[in-house]
Amino acid sequence: MEPVLVAANWKMYKTTAEARAFFSAWGEVAVPPGREAAFFPPFPLLSLVKELLPAGQTLGAQNAHEALEGAFTGEVSCPLLKDAGCSYVLLGHSERRHVFGEDDRRIGAKFQTAMKSGLRPILCVGELLDEREAGRTLPVVLGQLEAGLGPEPPDGGFDIAYEPVWAIGTGKVARPVDAGEVHAAIIGHLRGLGAGRDARVLYGGSVKPDNASALLATPGVHGLLVGGASLDPASFAAITRAGS
Ligand code: 13P
């Protein structure tokens, strides 16, 4: 069984000095057995965070390009991320989909490249508020899942993050029962495809120290993807330890 993954998505926050300050406070935090803490800093901080990370904690990137290399100014490749010490890469985060216009086809291509490059992709899926209100949560989420995994979904070596878009950065967290229903559908869909035997399904969207235990106790929730509350070492430590 893979450890429960508690992932810090720092988005476009923190400078070198702020990352150093985070890890000098974080240095003392003991991650409970059976849990893994992973950090997803902005690209220029990857090497520094790799150096500062305590043993057993892991590094990931927030995005990657679908080509292995090439004339793509401003982009970063999967092989380079691997070389920089990343184990993971987030793909299809809602900010990539809805702010930067990445579509399912592109995210699927990135997924293939990440797998080929020896990174463990975390494919992010999630519905908009109007899609939820129209009762379309499961078709949207499962459609993103299928498109992301591609026509030959791999046996294993990837994870999924369910992040309802209306819950990201809004303070509105999905009720554990609603998250649980979507997680169960994702897990059932993977089983049906015969894919992702070791896949964890993380929940993300306004995770805080006071809701992390209930979310982690929900069947089908195998980890958390944390934005705002991962920027502060005390609050991310509380989330990492929640319910353990
Ligand atoms: P918040 O935790 O700030 O809502 O962000 C969630 C997220 O997008 C993590 O990837």
PDB file of N, CA, C and O and ligand atoms in Angstrom, residues 7-11 13 90 93-95 124 161 163-165 167-172 203-208 224-231, ligand 1:
ATOM      1  N   ALA A   7       0.409  16.636   0.082  1.00  0.00           N
ATOM      2  CA  ALA A   7       1.209  17.371  -0.898  1.00  0.00           C
ATOM      3  C   ALA A   7       0.986  18.872  -0.754  1.00  0.00           C
ATOM      4  O   ALA A   7      -0.151  19.333  -0.657  1.00  0.00           O
ATOM      5  N   ALA A   8       2.100  19.607  -0.742  1.00  0.00           N
ATOM      6  CA  ALA A   8       2.065  21.067  -0.615  1.00  0.00           C
ATOM      7  C   ALA A   8       2.254  21.682  -1.993  1.00  0.00           C
ATOM      8  O   ALA A   8       3.346  21.605  -2.569  1.00  0.00           O
ATOM      9  N   ASN A   9       1.190  22.265  -2.541  1.00  0.00           N
ATOM     10  CA  ASN A   9       1.307  22.980  -3.816  1.00  0.00           C
ATOM     11  C   ASN A   9       1.492  24.464  -3.500  1.00  0.00           C
ATOM     12  O   ASN A   9       0.543  25.153  -3.143  1.00  0.00           O
ATOM     13  N   TRP A  10       2.735  24.905  -3.651  1.00  0.00           N
ATOM     14  CA  TRP A  10       3.047  26.297  -3.289  1.00  0.00           C
ATOM     15  C   TRP A  10       2.639  27.291  -4.376  1.00  0.00           C
ATOM     16  O   TRP A  10       2.819  28.501  -4.205  1.00  0.00           O
ATOM     17  N   LYS A  11       2.166  26.792  -5.515  1.00  0.00           N
ATOM     18  CA  LYS A  11       1.734  27.683  -6.610  1.00  0.00           C
ATOM     19  C   LYS A  11       2.820  28.728  -6.894  1.00  0.00           C
ATOM     20  O   LYS A  11       3.993  28.392  -6.902  1.00  0.00           O
ATOM     21  N   TYR A  13       4.052  31.136  -5.092  1.00  0.00           N
ATOM     22  CA  TYR A  13       4.385  31.796  -3.831  1.00  0.00           C
ATOM     23  C   TYR A  13       5.772  31.378  -3.378  1.00  0.00           C
ATOM     24  O   TYR A  13       6.231  30.288  -3.697  1.00  0.00           O
ATOM     25  N   LEU A  90       2.528  17.548 -11.079  1.00  0.00           N
ATOM     26  CA  LEU A  90       1.088  17.802 -11.165  1.00  0.00           C
ATOM     27  C   LEU A  90       0.755  18.069 -12.623  1.00  0.00           C
ATOM     28  O   LEU A  90       1.459  18.844 -13.281  1.00  0.00           O
ATOM     29  N   HIS A  93      -3.785  20.682 -13.399  1.00  0.00           N
ATOM     30  CA  HIS A  93      -4.333  21.449 -12.277  1.00  0.00           C
ATOM     31  C   HIS A  93      -5.392  22.424 -12.803  1.00  0.00           C
ATOM     32  O   HIS A  93      -5.260  22.941 -13.922  1.00  0.00           O
ATOM     33  N   SER A  94      -6.392  22.704 -12.013  1.00  0.00           N
ATOM     34  CA  SER A  94      -7.496  23.532 -12.520  1.00  0.00           C
ATOM     35  C   SER A  94      -7.014  24.909 -12.974  1.00  0.00           C
ATOM     36  O   SER A  94      -7.579  25.493 -13.889  1.00  0.00           O
ATOM     37  N   GLU A  95      -5.935  25.416 -12.352  1.00  0.00           N
ATOM     38  CA  GLU A  95      -5.428  26.723 -12.813  1.00  0.00           C
ATOM     39  C   GLU A  95      -4.779  26.588 -14.193  1.00  0.00           C
ATOM     40  O   GLU A  95      -4.820  27.513 -15.000  1.00  0.00           O
ATOM     41  N   CYS A 124      -4.791  15.919 -12.190  1.00  0.00           N
ATOM     42  CA  CYS A 124      -5.812  16.657 -11.439  1.00  0.00           C
ATOM     43  C   CYS A 124      -7.097  16.742 -12.252  1.00  0.00           C
ATOM     44  O   CYS A 124      -7.055  17.047 -13.452  1.00  0.00           O
ATOM     45  N   ALA A 161      -5.657  13.561  -8.416  1.00  0.00           N
ATOM     46  CA  ALA A 161      -6.130  14.517  -7.398  1.00  0.00           C
ATOM     47  C   ALA A 161      -7.501  15.013  -7.831  1.00  0.00           C
ATOM     48  O   ALA A 161      -7.649  15.517  -8.960  1.00  0.00           O
ATOM     49  N   GLU A 163      -9.969  17.806  -7.355  1.00  0.00           N
ATOM     50  CA  GLU A 163     -10.053  19.162  -6.819  1.00  0.00           C
ATOM     51  C   GLU A 163     -11.259  19.864  -7.445  1.00  0.00           C
ATOM     52  O   GLU A 163     -11.169  20.365  -8.579  1.00  0.00           O
ATOM     53  N   PRO A 164     -12.392  19.884  -6.728  1.00  0.00           N
ATOM     54  CA  PRO A 164     -13.539  20.622  -7.272  1.00  0.00           C
ATOM     55  C   PRO A 164     -13.152  22.089  -7.417  1.00  0.00           C
ATOM     56  O   PRO A 164     -12.648  22.699  -6.465  1.00  0.00           O
ATOM     57  N   VAL A 165     -13.333  22.648  -8.602  1.00  0.00           N
ATOM     58  CA  VAL A 165     -12.793  23.983  -8.881  1.00  0.00           C
ATOM     59  C   VAL A 165     -13.401  25.023  -7.936  1.00  0.00           C
ATOM     60  O   VAL A 165     -12.715  25.945  -7.489  1.00  0.00           O
ATOM     61  N   ALA A 167     -13.988  24.767  -4.961  1.00  0.00           N
ATOM     62  CA  ALA A 167     -13.448  24.668  -3.596  1.00  0.00           C
ATOM     63  C   ALA A 167     -12.012  25.184  -3.510  1.00  0.00           C
ATOM     64  O   ALA A 167     -11.449  25.254  -2.427  1.00  0.00           O
ATOM     65  N   ILE A 168     -11.419  25.558  -4.655  1.00  0.00           N
ATOM     66  CA  ILE A 168     -10.003  25.935  -4.648  1.00  0.00           C
ATOM     67  C   ILE A 168      -9.841  27.403  -4.293  1.00  0.00           C
ATOM     68  O   ILE A 168     -10.331  28.274  -5.010  1.00  0.00           O
ATOM     69  N   GLY A 169      -9.180  27.636  -3.167  1.00  0.00           N
ATOM     70  CA  GLY A 169      -8.873  29.003  -2.750  1.00  0.00           C
ATOM     71  C   GLY A 169     -10.101  29.807  -2.335  1.00  0.00           C
ATOM     72  O   GLY A 169     -10.027  31.027  -2.207  1.00  0.00           O
ATOM     73  N   THR A 170     -11.218  29.128  -2.127  1.00  0.00           N
ATOM     74  CA  THR A 170     -12.463  29.845  -1.822  1.00  0.00           C
ATOM     75  C   THR A 170     -12.871  29.706  -0.367  1.00  0.00           C
ATOM     76  O   THR A 170     -13.787  30.388   0.084  1.00  0.00           O
ATOM     77  N   GLY A 171     -12.233  28.766   0.344  1.00  0.00           N
ATOM     78  CA  GLY A 171     -12.659  28.480   1.711  1.00  0.00           C
ATOM     79  C   GLY A 171     -13.859  27.541   1.747  1.00  0.00           C
ATOM     80  O   GLY A 171     -14.294  27.122   2.812  1.00  0.00           O
ATOM     81  N   LYS A 172     -14.397  27.193   0.569  1.00  0.00           N
ATOM     82  CA  LYS A 172     -15.535  26.247   0.522  1.00  0.00           C
ATOM     83  C   LYS A 172     -14.966  24.872   0.284  1.00  0.00           C
ATOM     84  O   LYS A 172     -14.494  24.585  -0.819  1.00  0.00           O
ATOM     85  N   TYR A 203      -7.557  14.418  -2.284  1.00  0.00           N
ATOM     86  CA  TYR A 203      -8.561  15.489  -2.340  1.00  0.00           C
ATOM     87  C   TYR A 203      -7.836  16.839  -2.211  1.00  0.00           C
ATOM     88  O   TYR A 203      -6.906  16.973  -1.400  1.00  0.00           O
ATOM     89  N   GLY A 204      -8.279  17.829  -2.971  1.00  0.00           N
ATOM     90  CA  GLY A 204      -7.745  19.184  -2.820  1.00  0.00           C
ATOM     91  C   GLY A 204      -8.845  20.211  -2.955  1.00  0.00           C
ATOM     92  O   GLY A 204      -9.843  19.999  -3.671  1.00  0.00           O
ATOM     93  N   GLY A 205      -8.667  21.336  -2.283  1.00  0.00           N
ATOM     94  CA  GLY A 205      -9.651  22.433  -2.324  1.00  0.00           C
ATOM     95  C   GLY A 205      -9.981  22.883  -0.914  1.00  0.00           C
ATOM     96  O   GLY A 205     -10.755  22.219  -0.231  1.00  0.00           O
ATOM     97  N   SER A 206      -9.324  23.985  -0.493  1.00  0.00           N
ATOM     98  CA  SER A 206      -9.559  24.570   0.831  1.00  0.00           C
ATOM     99  C   SER A 206      -9.339  23.580   1.983  1.00  0.00           C
ATOM    100  O   SER A 206     -10.057  23.600   2.984  1.00  0.00           O
ATOM    101  N   VAL A 207      -8.321  22.722   1.831  1.00  0.00           N
ATOM    102  CA  VAL A 207      -7.935  21.853   2.954  1.00  0.00           C
ATOM    103  C   VAL A 207      -7.249  22.710   4.009  1.00  0.00           C
ATOM    104  O   VAL A 207      -6.365  23.522   3.680  1.00  0.00           O
ATOM    105  N   LYS A 208      -7.668  22.556   5.253  1.00  0.00           N
ATOM    106  CA  LYS A 208      -7.116  23.332   6.374  1.00  0.00           C
ATOM    107  C   LYS A 208      -6.888  22.365   7.536  1.00  0.00           C
ATOM    108  O   LYS A 208      -7.446  21.253   7.531  1.00  0.00           O
ATOM    109  N   LEU A 224      -4.000  14.338   0.451  1.00  0.00           N
ATOM    110  CA  LEU A 224      -4.528  15.704   0.313  1.00  0.00           C
ATOM    111  C   LEU A 224      -3.565  16.519  -0.538  1.00  0.00           C
ATOM    112  O   LEU A 224      -2.339  16.360  -0.436  1.00  0.00           O
ATOM    113  N   LEU A 225      -4.129  17.397  -1.349  1.00  0.00           N
ATOM    114  CA  LEU A 225      -3.325  18.345  -2.133  1.00  0.00           C
ATOM    115  C   LEU A 225      -3.693  19.735  -1.600  1.00  0.00           C
ATOM    116  O   LEU A 225      -4.835  20.171  -1.737  1.00  0.00           O
ATOM    117  N   VAL A 226      -2.712  20.366  -0.978  1.00  0.00           N
ATOM    118  CA  VAL A 226      -2.995  21.551  -0.171  1.00  0.00           C
ATOM    119  C   VAL A 226      -2.350  22.781  -0.800  1.00  0.00           C
ATOM    120  O   VAL A 226      -1.155  22.776  -1.093  1.00  0.00           O
ATOM    121  N   GLY A 227      -3.134  23.828  -1.003  1.00  0.00           N
ATOM    122  CA  GLY A 227      -2.592  25.074  -1.536  1.00  0.00           C
ATOM    123  C   GLY A 227      -2.250  26.024  -0.396  1.00  0.00           C
ATOM    124  O   GLY A 227      -1.229  25.881   0.283  1.00  0.00           O
ATOM    125  N   GLY A 228      -3.121  27.008  -0.172  1.00  0.00           N
ATOM    126  CA  GLY A 228      -2.850  28.082   0.791  1.00  0.00           C
ATOM    127  C   GLY A 228      -2.336  27.618   2.144  1.00  0.00           C
ATOM    128  O   GLY A 228      -1.377  28.193   2.683  1.00  0.00           O
ATOM    129  N   ALA A 229      -2.934  26.560   2.688  1.00  0.00           N
ATOM    130  CA  ALA A 229      -2.557  26.139   4.041  1.00  0.00           C
ATOM    131  C   ALA A 229      -1.225  25.397   4.075  1.00  0.00           C
ATOM    132  O   ALA A 229      -0.753  25.024   5.155  1.00  0.00           O
ATOM    133  N   SER A 230      -0.596  25.193   2.903  1.00  0.00           N
ATOM    134  CA  SER A 230       0.716  24.530   2.913  1.00  0.00           C
ATOM    135  C   SER A 230       1.850  25.546   2.977  1.00  0.00           C
ATOM    136  O   SER A 230       3.025  25.175   3.054  1.00  0.00           O
ATOM    137  N   LEU A 231       1.518  26.821   2.943  1.00  0.00           N
ATOM    138  CA  LEU A 231       2.566  27.850   2.895  1.00  0.00           C
ATOM    139  C   LEU A 231       3.142  28.132   4.277  1.00  0.00           C
ATOM    140  O   LEU A 231       4.246  28.668   4.394  1.00  0.00           O
TER     141      LEU A 231
HETATM  142  P1  13P B   1      -6.308  25.778  -1.738  1.00  0.00           P
HETATM  143  O1  13P B   1      -5.905  24.732  -0.705  1.00  0.00           O
HETATM  144  O2  13P B   1      -5.628  27.099  -1.532  1.00  0.00           O
HETATM  145  O3  13P B   1      -7.793  25.850  -1.893  1.00  0.00           O
HETATM  146  O4  13P B   1      -5.740  25.255  -3.150  1.00  0.00           O
HETATM  147  C1  13P B   1      -6.020  23.963  -3.547  1.00  0.00           C
HETATM  148  C2  13P B   1      -5.180  23.625  -4.695  1.00  0.00           C
HETATM  149  O5  13P B   1      -5.372  24.132  -5.793  1.00  0.00           O
HETATM  150  C3  13P B   1      -4.084  22.660  -4.491  1.00  0.00           C
HETATM  151  O6  13P B   1      -3.554  22.235  -5.699  1.00  0.00           O
END
